[in-house]
CSV table of C-alpha atoms and ligand atoms in Angstrom, one decimal:
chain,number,residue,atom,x,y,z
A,1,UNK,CA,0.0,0.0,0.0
A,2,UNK,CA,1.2,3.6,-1.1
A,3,UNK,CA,2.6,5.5,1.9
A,4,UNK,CA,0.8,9.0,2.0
A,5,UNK,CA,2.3,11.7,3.0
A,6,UNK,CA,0.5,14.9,4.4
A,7,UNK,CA,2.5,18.4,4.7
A,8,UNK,CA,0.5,20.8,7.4
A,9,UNK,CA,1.8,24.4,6.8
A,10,UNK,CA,1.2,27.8,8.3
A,11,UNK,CA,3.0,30.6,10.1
A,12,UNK,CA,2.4,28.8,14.0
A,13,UNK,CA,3.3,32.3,15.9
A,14,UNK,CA,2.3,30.4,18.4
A,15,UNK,CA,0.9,27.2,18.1
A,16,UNK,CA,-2.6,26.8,19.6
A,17,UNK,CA,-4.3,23.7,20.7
A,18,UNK,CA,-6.6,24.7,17.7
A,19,UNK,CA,-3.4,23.9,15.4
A,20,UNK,CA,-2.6,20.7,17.8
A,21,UNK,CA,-6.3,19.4,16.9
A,22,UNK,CA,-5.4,19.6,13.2
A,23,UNK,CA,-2.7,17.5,13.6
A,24,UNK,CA,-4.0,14.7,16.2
A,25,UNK,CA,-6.7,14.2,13.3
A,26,UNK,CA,-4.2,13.8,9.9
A,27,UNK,CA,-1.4,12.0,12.5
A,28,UNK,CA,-4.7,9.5,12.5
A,29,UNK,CA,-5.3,10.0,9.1
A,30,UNK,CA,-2.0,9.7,7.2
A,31,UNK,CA,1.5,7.7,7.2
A,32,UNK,CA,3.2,10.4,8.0
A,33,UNK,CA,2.7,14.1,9.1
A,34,UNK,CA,4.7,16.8,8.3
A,35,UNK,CA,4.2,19.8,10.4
A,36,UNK,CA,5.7,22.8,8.0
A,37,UNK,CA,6.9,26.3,9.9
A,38,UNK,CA,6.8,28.8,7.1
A,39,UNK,CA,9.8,31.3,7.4
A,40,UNK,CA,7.9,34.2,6.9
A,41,UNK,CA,9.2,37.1,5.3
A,42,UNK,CA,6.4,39.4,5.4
A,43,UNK,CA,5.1,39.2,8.6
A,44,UNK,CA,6.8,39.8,11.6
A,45,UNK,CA,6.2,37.3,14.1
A,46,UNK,CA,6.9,37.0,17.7
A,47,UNK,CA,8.3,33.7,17.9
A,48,UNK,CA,11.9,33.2,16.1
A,49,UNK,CA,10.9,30.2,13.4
A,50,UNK,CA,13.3,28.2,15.5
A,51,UNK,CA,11.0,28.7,18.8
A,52,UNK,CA,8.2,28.1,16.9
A,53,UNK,CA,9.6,24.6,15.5
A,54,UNK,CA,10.8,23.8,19.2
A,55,UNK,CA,7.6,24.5,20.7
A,56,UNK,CA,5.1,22.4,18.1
A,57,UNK,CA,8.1,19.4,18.7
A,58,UNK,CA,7.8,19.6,22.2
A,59,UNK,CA,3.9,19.7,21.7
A,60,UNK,CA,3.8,16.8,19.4
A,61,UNK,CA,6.4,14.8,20.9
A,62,UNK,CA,3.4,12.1,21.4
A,63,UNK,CA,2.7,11.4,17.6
A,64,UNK,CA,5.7,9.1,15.9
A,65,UNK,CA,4.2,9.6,12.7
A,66,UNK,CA,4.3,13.8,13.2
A,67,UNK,CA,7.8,15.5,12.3
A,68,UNK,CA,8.0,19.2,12.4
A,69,UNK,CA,9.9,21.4,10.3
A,70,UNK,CA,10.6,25.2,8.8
A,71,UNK,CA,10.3,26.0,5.3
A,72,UNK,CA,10.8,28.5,2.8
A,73,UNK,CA,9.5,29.3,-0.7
A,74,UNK,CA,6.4,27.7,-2.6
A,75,UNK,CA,4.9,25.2,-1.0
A,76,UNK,CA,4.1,23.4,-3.5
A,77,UNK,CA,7.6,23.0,-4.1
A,78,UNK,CA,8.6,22.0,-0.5
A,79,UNK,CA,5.2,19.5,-0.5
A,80,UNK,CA,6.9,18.1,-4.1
A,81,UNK,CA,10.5,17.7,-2.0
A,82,UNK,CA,8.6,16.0,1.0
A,83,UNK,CA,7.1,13.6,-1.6
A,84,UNK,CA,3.7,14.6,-0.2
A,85,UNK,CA,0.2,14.5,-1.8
A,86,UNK,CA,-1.9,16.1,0.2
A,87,UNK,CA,-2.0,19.6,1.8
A,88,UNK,CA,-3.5,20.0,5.1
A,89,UNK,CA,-5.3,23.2,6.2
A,90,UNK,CA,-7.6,24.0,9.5
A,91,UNK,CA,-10.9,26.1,8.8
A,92,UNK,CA,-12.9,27.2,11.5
A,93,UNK,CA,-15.6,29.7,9.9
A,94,UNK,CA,-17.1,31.0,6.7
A,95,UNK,CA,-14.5,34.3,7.0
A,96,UNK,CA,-11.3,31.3,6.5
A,97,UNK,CA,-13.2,30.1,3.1
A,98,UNK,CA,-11.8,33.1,0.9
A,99,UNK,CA,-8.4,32.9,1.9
A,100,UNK,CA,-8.5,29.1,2.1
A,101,UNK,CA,-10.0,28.9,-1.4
A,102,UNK,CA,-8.2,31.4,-2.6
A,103,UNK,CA,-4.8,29.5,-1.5
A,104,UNK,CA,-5.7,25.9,-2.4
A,105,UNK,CA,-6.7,26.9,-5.9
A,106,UNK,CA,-3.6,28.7,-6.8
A,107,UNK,CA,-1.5,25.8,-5.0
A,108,UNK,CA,-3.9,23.7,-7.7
A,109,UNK,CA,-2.7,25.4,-10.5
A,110,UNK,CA,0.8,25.5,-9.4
A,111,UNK,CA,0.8,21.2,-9.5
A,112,UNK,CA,-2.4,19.9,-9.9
A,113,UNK,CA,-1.2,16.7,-8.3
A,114,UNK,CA,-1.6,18.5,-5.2
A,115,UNK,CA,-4.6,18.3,-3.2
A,116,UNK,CA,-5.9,20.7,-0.7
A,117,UNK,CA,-7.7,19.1,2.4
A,118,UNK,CA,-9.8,20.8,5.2
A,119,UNK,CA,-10.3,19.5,8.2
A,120,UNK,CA,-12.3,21.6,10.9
A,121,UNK,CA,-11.0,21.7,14.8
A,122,UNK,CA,-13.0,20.7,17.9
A,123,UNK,CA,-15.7,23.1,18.6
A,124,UNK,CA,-13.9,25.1,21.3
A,125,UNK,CA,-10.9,25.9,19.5
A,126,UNK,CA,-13.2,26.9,16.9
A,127,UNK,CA,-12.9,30.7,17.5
A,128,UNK,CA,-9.3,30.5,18.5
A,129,UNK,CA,-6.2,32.2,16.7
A,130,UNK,CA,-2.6,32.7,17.5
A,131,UNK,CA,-3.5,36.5,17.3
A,132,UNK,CA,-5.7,36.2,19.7
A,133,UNK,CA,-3.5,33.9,22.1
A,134,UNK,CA,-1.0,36.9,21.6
A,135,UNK,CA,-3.3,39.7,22.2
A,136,UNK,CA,-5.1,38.1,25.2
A,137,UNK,CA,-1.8,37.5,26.7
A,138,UNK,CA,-0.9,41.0,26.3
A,139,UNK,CA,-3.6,42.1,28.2
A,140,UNK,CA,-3.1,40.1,30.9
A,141,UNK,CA,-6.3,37.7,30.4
A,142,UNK,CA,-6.0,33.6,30.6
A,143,UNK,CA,-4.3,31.3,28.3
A,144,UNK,CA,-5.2,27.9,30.5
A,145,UNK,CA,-6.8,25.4,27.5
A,146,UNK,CA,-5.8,27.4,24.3
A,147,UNK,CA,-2.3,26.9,24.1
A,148,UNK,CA,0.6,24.0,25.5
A,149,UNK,CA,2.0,24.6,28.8
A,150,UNK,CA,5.1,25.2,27.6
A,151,UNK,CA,3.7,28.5,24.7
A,152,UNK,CA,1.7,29.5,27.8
A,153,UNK,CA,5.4,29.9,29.4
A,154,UNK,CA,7.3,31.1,26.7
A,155,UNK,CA,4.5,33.8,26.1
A,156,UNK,CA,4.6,35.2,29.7
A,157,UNK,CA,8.2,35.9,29.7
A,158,UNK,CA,8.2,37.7,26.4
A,159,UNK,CA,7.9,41.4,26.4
A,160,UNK,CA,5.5,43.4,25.0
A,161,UNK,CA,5.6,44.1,21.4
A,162,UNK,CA,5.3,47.5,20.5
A,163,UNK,CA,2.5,47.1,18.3
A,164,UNK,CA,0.0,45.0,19.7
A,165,UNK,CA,-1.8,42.4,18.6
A,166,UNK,CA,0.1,42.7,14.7
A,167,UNK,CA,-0.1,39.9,12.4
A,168,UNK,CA,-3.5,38.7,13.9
B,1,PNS,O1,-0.8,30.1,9.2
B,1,PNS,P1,-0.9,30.9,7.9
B,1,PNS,O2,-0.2,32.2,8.0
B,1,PNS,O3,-2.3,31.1,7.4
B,1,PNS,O4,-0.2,30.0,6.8
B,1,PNS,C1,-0.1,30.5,5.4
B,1,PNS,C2,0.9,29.6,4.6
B,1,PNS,C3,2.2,29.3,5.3
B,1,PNS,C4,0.1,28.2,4.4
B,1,PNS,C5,1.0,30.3,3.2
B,1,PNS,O5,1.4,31.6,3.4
B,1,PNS,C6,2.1,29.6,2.3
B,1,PNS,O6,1.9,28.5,1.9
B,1,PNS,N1,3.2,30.3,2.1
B,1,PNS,C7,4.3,29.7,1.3
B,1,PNS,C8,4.6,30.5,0.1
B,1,PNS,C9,3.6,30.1,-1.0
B,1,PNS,O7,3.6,28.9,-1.4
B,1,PNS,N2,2.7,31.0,-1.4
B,1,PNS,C10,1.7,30.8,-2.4
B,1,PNS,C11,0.5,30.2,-1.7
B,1,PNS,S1,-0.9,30.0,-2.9
């Protein structure tokens, strides 16, 4: 039987247990997993991409089919060097569709071999973001059940941007 391999990519700044759900369901899905930090160069993001690889590896630790890595350029042609068919992407409400469509059809027409799956999180992470993790931290509010342990940590010692809440 083919081996299928599943590349889950977005920015992670931080990683939420809404991002941990997506990737308990395609570790259950697929052979193998791969978790794919993009090294943004627009954004700026709080977390260094080497934090935010750390902290999904330390989070994920459990799954032996999940590996977690950073990447840069197209992703079709990182997904093409991983030798993986499918493309995994979280949506939580209508306002992801556009972007999400939007995203998966231009990855279509970039290798049409590549297919675009969405998978929708548990209904309480449903309304979670890492902008929002970021900005409720910054004001002081509680992180207990939206993020690991260890981001809730590593988010309390950082110190305040100077423009909040950027890069929602
Ligand atoms: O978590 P995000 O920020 O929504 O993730 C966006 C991500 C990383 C999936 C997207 O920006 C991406 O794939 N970037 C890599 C560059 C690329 O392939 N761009 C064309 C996408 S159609």
């Amino acid at each position: 039987m083919e081996r299928i391999t599943a590349v889950y990519p977005g920015t992670f700044d931080p990683v939420t247990n809404g991002h941990l759900d997506i990737v308990a369901r395609s570790a259950g899905l697929f052979h193998q997993v791969v978790v794919a930090v993009l090294r943004n160069t627009h954004k700026t993001p709080l977390f260094s991409v080497a934090e935010r690889v750390e902290m999904i590896r330390t989070a994920a630790g459990g799954w032996p089919n999940v590996e977690v890595e950073a990447f840069e350029g197209l992703l079709v042609d990182y997904a093409r060097r991983k030798g993986a068919k499918i493309i995994v992407r979280g949506i939580r409400a209508v306002s992801d569709y556009e972007y999400e469509l939007q995203m998966a059809s231009m990855n279509r027409r970039l290798n049409p071999e590549l297919e675009t799956i969405f998978m929708i999180p548990a209904e309480p992470y449903s309304y979670l973001s890492s902008g929002l993790v970021k900005e409720i931290c910054l004001l002081g509010g509680s992180l207990h059940g939206l993020v690991p342990e260890d981001v809730e940590r590593r988010l309390c010692c950082r110190p305040a941007p100077t423009s909040p809440a950027k890069g929602l």
